[in-house]
PDB file of C-alpha atoms in Angstrom:
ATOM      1  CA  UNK A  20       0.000   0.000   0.000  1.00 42.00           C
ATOM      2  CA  UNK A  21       1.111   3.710  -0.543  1.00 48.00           C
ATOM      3  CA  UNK A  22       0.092   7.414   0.491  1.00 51.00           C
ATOM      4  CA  UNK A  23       0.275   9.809  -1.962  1.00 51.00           C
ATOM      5  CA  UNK A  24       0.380  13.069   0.023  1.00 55.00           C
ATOM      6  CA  UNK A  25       0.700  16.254  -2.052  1.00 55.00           C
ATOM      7  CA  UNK A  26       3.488  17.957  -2.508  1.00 54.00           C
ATOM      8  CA  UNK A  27       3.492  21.651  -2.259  1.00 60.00           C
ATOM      9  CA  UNK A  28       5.371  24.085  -3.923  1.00 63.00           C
ATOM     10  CA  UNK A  29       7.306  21.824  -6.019  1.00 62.00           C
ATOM     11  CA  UNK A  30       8.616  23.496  -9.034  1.00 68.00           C
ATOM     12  CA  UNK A  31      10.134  21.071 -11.003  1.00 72.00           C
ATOM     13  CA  UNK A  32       8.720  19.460 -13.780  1.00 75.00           C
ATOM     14  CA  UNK A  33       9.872  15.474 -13.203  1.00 74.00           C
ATOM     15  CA  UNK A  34      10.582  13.624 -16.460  1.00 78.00           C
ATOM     16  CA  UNK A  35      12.984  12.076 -18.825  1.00 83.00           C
ATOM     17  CA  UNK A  36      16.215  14.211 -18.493  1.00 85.00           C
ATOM     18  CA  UNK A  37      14.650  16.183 -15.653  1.00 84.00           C
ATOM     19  CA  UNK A  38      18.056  15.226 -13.014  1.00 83.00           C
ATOM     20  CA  UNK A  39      16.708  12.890 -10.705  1.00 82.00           C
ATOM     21  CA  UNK A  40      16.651   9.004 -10.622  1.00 81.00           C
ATOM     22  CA  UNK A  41      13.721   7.419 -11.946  1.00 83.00           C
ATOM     23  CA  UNK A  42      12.357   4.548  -9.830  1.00 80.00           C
ATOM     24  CA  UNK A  43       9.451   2.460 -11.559  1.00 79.00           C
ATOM     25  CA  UNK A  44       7.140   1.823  -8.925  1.00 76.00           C
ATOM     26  CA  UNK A  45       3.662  -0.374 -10.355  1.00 74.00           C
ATOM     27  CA  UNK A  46       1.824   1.678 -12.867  1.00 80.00           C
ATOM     28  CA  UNK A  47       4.075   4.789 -12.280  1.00 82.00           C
ATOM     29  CA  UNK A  48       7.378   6.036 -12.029  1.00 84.00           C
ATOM     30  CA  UNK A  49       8.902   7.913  -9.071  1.00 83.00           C
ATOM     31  CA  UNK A  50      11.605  10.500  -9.081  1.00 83.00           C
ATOM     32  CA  UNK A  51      13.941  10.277  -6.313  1.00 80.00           C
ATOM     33  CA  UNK A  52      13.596  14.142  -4.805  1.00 76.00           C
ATOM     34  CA  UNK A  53      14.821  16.515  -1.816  1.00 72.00           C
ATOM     35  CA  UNK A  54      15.191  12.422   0.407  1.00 70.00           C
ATOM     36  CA  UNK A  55      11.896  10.996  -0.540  1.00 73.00           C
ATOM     37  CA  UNK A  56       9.974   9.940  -3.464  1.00 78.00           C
ATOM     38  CA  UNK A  57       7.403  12.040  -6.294  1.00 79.00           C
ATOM     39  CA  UNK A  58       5.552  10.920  -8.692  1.00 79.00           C
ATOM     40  CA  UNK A  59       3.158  12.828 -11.205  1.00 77.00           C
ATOM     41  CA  UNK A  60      -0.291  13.245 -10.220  1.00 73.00           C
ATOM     42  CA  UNK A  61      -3.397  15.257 -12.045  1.00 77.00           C
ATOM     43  CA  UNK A  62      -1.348  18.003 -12.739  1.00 75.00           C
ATOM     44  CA  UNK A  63       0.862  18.045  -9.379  1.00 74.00           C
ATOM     45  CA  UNK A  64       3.392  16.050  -7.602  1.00 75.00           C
ATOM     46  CA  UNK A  65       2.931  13.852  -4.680  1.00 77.00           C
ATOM     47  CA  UNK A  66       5.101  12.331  -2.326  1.00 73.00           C
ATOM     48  CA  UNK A  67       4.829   8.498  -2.994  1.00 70.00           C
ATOM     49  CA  UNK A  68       4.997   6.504   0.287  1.00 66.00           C
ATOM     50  CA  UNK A  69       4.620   3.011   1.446  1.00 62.00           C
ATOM     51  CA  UNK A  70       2.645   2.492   4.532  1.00 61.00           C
ATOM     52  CA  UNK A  71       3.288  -0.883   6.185  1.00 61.00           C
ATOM     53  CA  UNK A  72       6.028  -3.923   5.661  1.00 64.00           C
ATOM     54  CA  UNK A  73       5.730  -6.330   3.445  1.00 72.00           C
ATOM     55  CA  UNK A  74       8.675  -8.717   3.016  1.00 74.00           C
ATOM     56  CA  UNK A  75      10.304  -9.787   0.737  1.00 75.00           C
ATOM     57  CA  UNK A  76      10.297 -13.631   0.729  1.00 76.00           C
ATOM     58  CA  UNK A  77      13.543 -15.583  -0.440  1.00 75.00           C
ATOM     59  CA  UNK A  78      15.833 -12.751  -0.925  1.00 76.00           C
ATOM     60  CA  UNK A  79      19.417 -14.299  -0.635  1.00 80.00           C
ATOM     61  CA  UNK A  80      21.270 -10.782  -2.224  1.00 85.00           C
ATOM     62  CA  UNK A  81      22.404  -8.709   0.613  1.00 88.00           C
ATOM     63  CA  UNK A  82      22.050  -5.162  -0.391  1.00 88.00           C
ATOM     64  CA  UNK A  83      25.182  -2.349   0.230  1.00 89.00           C
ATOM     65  CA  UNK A  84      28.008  -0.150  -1.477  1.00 89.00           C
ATOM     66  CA  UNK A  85      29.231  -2.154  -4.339  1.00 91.00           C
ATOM     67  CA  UNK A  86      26.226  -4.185  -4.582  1.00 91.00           C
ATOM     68  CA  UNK A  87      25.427  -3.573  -8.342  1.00 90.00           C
ATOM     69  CA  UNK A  88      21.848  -1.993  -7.778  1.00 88.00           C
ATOM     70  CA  UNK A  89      21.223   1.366  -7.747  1.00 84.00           C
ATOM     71  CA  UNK A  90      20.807   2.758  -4.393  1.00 86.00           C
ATOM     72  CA  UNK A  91      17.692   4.924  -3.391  1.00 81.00           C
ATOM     73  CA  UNK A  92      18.098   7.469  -0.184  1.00 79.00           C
ATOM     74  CA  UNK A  93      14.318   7.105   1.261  1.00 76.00           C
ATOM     75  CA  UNK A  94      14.066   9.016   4.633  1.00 73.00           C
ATOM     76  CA  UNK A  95      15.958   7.792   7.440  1.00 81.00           C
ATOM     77  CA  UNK A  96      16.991   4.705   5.479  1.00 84.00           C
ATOM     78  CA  UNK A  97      18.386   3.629   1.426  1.00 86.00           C
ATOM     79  CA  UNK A  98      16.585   1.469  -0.703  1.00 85.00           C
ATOM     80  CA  UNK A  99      17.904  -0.855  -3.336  1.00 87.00           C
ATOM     81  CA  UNK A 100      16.565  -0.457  -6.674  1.00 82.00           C
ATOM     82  CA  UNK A 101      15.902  -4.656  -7.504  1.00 79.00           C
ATOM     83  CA  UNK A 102      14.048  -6.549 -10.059  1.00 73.00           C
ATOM     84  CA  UNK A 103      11.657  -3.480 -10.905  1.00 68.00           C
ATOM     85  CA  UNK A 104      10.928  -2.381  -7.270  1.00 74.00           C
ATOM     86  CA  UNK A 105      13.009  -0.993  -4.147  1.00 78.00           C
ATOM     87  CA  UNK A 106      14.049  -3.378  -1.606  1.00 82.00           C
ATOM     88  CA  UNK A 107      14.604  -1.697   2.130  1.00 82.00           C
ATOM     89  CA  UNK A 108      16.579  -3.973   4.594  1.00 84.00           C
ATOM     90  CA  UNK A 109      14.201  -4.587   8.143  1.00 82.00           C
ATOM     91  CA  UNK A 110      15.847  -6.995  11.031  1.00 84.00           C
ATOM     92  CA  UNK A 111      16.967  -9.801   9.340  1.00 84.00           C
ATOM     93  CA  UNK A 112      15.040  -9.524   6.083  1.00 84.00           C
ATOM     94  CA  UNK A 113      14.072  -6.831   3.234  1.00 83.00           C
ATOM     95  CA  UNK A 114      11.188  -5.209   2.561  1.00 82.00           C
ATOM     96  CA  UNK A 115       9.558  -4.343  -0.721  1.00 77.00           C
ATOM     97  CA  UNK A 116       8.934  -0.510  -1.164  1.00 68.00           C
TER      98      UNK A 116
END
């Protein structure tokens, strides 16, 4: 699940080119921004959150500098950019974001 919490006063236009990494996330894409994530949204931008944990079953790759997968600052934490979503290490497993 996500919350897609508007994001004021954002100026830049997000798009091919635009700067930022692009982070496809379901049946959008996401801009890494500023520490969190936007996406395009009637006309706006909104911050694109997940809201709970849901793990990631059977992941033997351990995540880290020099792992080969682009790495995603999220917040307090960095995501791994794997197999078309972001993985987010939790205790002893990872998360899908």
């Amino acid at each position: 699940m996500s919350s897609h919490p508007e994001h004021a006063d954002h100026g830049h236009v997000h798009g091919e080119g635009c700067g930022h990494v692009a982070v496809p996330h379901g049946d959008h894409v996401d801009y890494v921004h500023d520490g969190h994530l936007h996406r395009a949204h009637d006309g706006h931008f909104d911050e694109c959150e997940t809201t709970g944990h849901l793990q990631h079953e059977g992941h033997e790759h351990v995540h880290g500098e020099g792992c080969g997968h682009v790495a995603v600052p999220h917040g307090d934490h960095v995501d791994y950019l794997h197999d078309g979503h972001r993985h987010a290490a939790h205790g002893d497993h990872y998360d899908d974001h």
